[in-house]
Short mmCIF file of C-alpha atoms in Angstrom, two decimals:
data_model
loop_
_atom_site.label_atom_id
_atom_site.label_comp_id
_atom_site.label_asym_id
_atom_site.label_seq_id
_atom_site.Cartn_x
_atom_site.Cartn_y
_atom_site.Cartn_z
CA MET A 1 -0.80 18.39 -10.62
CA ILE A 2 -4.20 17.87 -9.35
CA SER A 3 -5.34 14.31 -9.74
CA LYS A 4 -8.78 13.15 -10.60
CA LYS A 5 -8.48 9.96 -8.65
CA GLY A 6 -6.71 10.36 -5.31
CA THR A 7 -3.57 10.50 -3.54
CA VAL A 8 -1.46 7.31 -2.69
CA VAL A 9 1.66 7.33 -0.37
CA LEU A 10 3.79 4.33 -1.73
CA GLY A 11 6.95 3.11 -0.31
CA VAL A 12 9.06 0.28 0.49
CA ILE A 13 8.85 -0.45 4.38
CA GLY A 14 11.78 -1.51 6.79
CA ALA A 15 15.09 -2.51 5.89
CA ASP A 16 13.91 -3.44 2.61
CA VAL A 17 16.08 -1.84 -0.44
CA HIS A 18 13.94 -3.14 -3.58
CA ALA A 19 13.18 -0.68 -5.47
CA ILE A 20 12.01 -1.63 -8.71
CA GLY A 21 8.82 -3.01 -8.09
CA ASN A 22 8.15 0.22 -6.23
CA GLN A 23 9.16 1.94 -9.28
CA ILE A 24 6.82 0.15 -11.54
CA LEU A 25 3.60 0.48 -8.73
CA GLU A 26 4.30 4.57 -9.24
CA HIS A 27 4.35 4.66 -12.50
CA ALA A 28 1.37 2.59 -12.99
CA LEU A 29 -0.78 4.44 -10.41
CA ARG A 30 0.18 7.93 -12.25
CA GLU A 31 -0.95 6.27 -15.43
CA ALA A 32 -4.20 5.64 -13.81
CA ASP A 33 -4.19 9.34 -12.96
CA PHE A 34 -3.53 8.98 -9.14
CA LYS A 35 -1.18 11.51 -7.62
CA VAL A 36 1.66 9.37 -5.85
CA ILE A 37 3.58 10.54 -3.12
CA ASN A 38 6.76 8.12 -3.24
CA ILE A 39 8.67 7.94 -0.04
CA GLY A 40 11.19 5.58 -1.33
CA VAL A 41 12.79 2.13 -0.04
CA MET A 42 13.81 1.54 3.81
CA ALA A 43 10.72 3.66 5.00
CA SER A 44 9.54 3.48 8.63
CA GLN A 45 5.88 3.19 9.77
CA LYS A 46 6.27 6.71 10.98
CA GLU A 47 6.94 8.00 7.52
CA PHE A 48 4.00 6.45 6.01
CA VAL A 49 1.75 8.01 8.32
CA GLN A 50 3.48 11.40 8.30
CA ALA A 51 3.17 11.47 4.37
CA ALA A 52 -0.17 10.74 4.30
CA ILE A 53 -0.95 13.18 6.87
CA GLU A 54 0.88 15.81 5.07
CA THR A 55 -0.83 14.98 1.57
CA GLY A 56 -4.25 14.33 2.77
CA ALA A 57 -3.76 11.04 1.10
CA ASP A 58 -6.41 8.45 0.39
CA ALA A 59 -4.43 5.40 0.56
CA ILE A 60 -1.03 4.01 1.88
CA TRP A 61 0.61 1.38 -0.47
CA VAL A 62 3.35 -0.40 1.41
CA SER A 63 5.78 -2.99 -0.22
CA SER A 64 8.01 -5.58 1.09
CA LEU A 65 9.95 -8.07 -0.72
CA TYR A 66 12.67 -9.04 1.67
CA GLY A 67 10.33 -11.44 3.92
CA HIS A 68 9.92 -9.43 6.93
CA GLY A 69 6.35 -7.84 6.13
CA GLU A 70 5.03 -9.30 8.99
CA MET A 71 7.52 -7.85 11.56
CA ASP A 72 7.71 -4.47 9.66
CA CYS A 73 3.83 -4.11 9.26
CA ARG A 74 2.61 -4.78 12.71
CA GLY A 75 0.89 -1.92 14.08
CA LEU A 76 0.51 0.16 11.17
CA ARG A 77 -3.05 0.87 11.42
CA ASN A 78 -3.04 1.41 15.12
CA LYS A 79 -0.11 4.05 14.19
CA CYS A 80 -2.67 5.70 11.89
CA CYS A 81 -5.57 5.39 14.13
CA GLU A 82 -3.47 7.33 16.89
CA ALA A 83 -2.65 9.93 14.19
CA GLY A 84 -6.08 10.90 13.41
CA ILE A 85 -6.40 8.95 10.03
CA GLY A 86 -7.44 5.37 11.11
CA ASP A 87 -9.90 5.22 8.35
CA ILE A 88 -7.30 5.67 5.49
CA LEU A 89 -7.06 2.67 2.92
CA ILE A 90 -3.86 0.61 3.64
CA TYR A 91 -2.63 -1.91 1.30
CA VAL A 92 0.35 -3.98 1.15
CA GLY A 93 1.85 -6.55 -1.11
CA GLY A 94 5.13 -8.63 -1.99
CA ASN A 95 7.10 -11.26 -0.31
CA LEU A 96 5.49 -10.54 3.13
CA VAL A 97 6.56 -13.60 4.82
CA ILE A 98 9.76 -15.75 4.63
CA GLY A 99 9.74 -19.05 3.29
CA LYS A 100 6.70 -20.43 1.35
CA GLN A 101 3.42 -19.91 3.53
CA ASN A 102 0.06 -20.75 2.60
CA TRP A 103 -1.15 -17.56 0.90
CA GLN A 104 -4.73 -17.49 2.57
CA GLU A 105 -3.04 -17.61 6.08
CA THR A 106 -0.62 -15.06 4.76
CA GLU A 107 -3.77 -12.71 3.85
CA LYS A 108 -5.86 -13.36 6.90
CA LEU A 109 -2.49 -12.54 8.86
CA PHE A 110 -2.34 -9.15 7.13
CA LYS A 111 -6.11 -8.20 7.32
CA ASN A 112 -5.91 -8.95 11.20
CA MET A 113 -3.41 -6.39 11.28
CA GLY A 114 -5.90 -3.93 9.59
CA PHE A 115 -4.98 -3.99 6.12
CA ASP A 116 -7.63 -3.28 3.64
CA ARG A 117 -5.88 -5.50 0.54
CA VAL A 118 -2.97 -7.86 0.73
CA TYR A 119 -1.30 -9.04 -2.47
CA PRO A 120 0.85 -11.90 -2.98
CA PRO A 121 4.19 -11.52 -5.15
CA GLY A 122 3.51 -11.23 -8.68
CA THR A 123 0.23 -9.44 -8.75
CA LEU A 124 -0.08 -7.19 -11.42
CA PRO A 125 -0.48 -3.27 -10.77
CA GLY A 126 -3.95 -3.17 -12.56
CA VAL A 127 -5.27 -5.40 -10.31
CA SER A 128 -4.84 -3.43 -7.27
CA ILE A 129 -5.51 -0.26 -9.24
CA ASN A 130 -8.83 -1.59 -9.95
CA ASP A 131 -9.59 -2.63 -6.19
CA LEU A 132 -8.61 0.64 -4.99
CA LEU A 133 -10.98 2.43 -7.41
CA GLU A 134 -13.58 0.12 -6.50
CA ASP A 135 -12.67 0.69 -2.59
CA LEU A 136 -12.78 4.71 -3.52
CA LYS A 137 -15.87 4.03 -5.27
CA LEU A 138 -14.75 5.98 -8.12
CA SER A 139 -15.25 5.05 -11.63
CA LYS A 140 -12.24 5.99 -14.18
CA GLY A 141 -14.66 8.88 -15.52
CA ASP A 142 -15.64 10.39 -11.99
CA LYS A 143 -13.48 13.32 -10.66
CA LYS A 144 -12.49 13.47 -6.68
#
């Protein structure tokens, strides 16, 4: 399948096995005409980077629901840079930290780690898809 919009590598990072949100995002991205490479749950940073390189992905979407996103995501941008894809878009969302913490501080933490977009729990897929379209400078009718 050739996508009109681009290719997204999607997965759940670390020891996290929460798959439902990942599947919802996959479906929403496909409906929005993106090619989705879903690497599933319990994915390592290396797996995200390798999948992005192998597929020529435009973006990496990292999901984390079990609260250890800070630990699991730290260094992902550096791994992308080391692999020659340092300019790839990287999004992250879910329950990224343990406990109830100030969202603005959590967002700043992940932006400082090199993530382009950071989403709190409960963000609807359409919000992040619209952001991706904006970030890729594509409109719904554009072809890649």
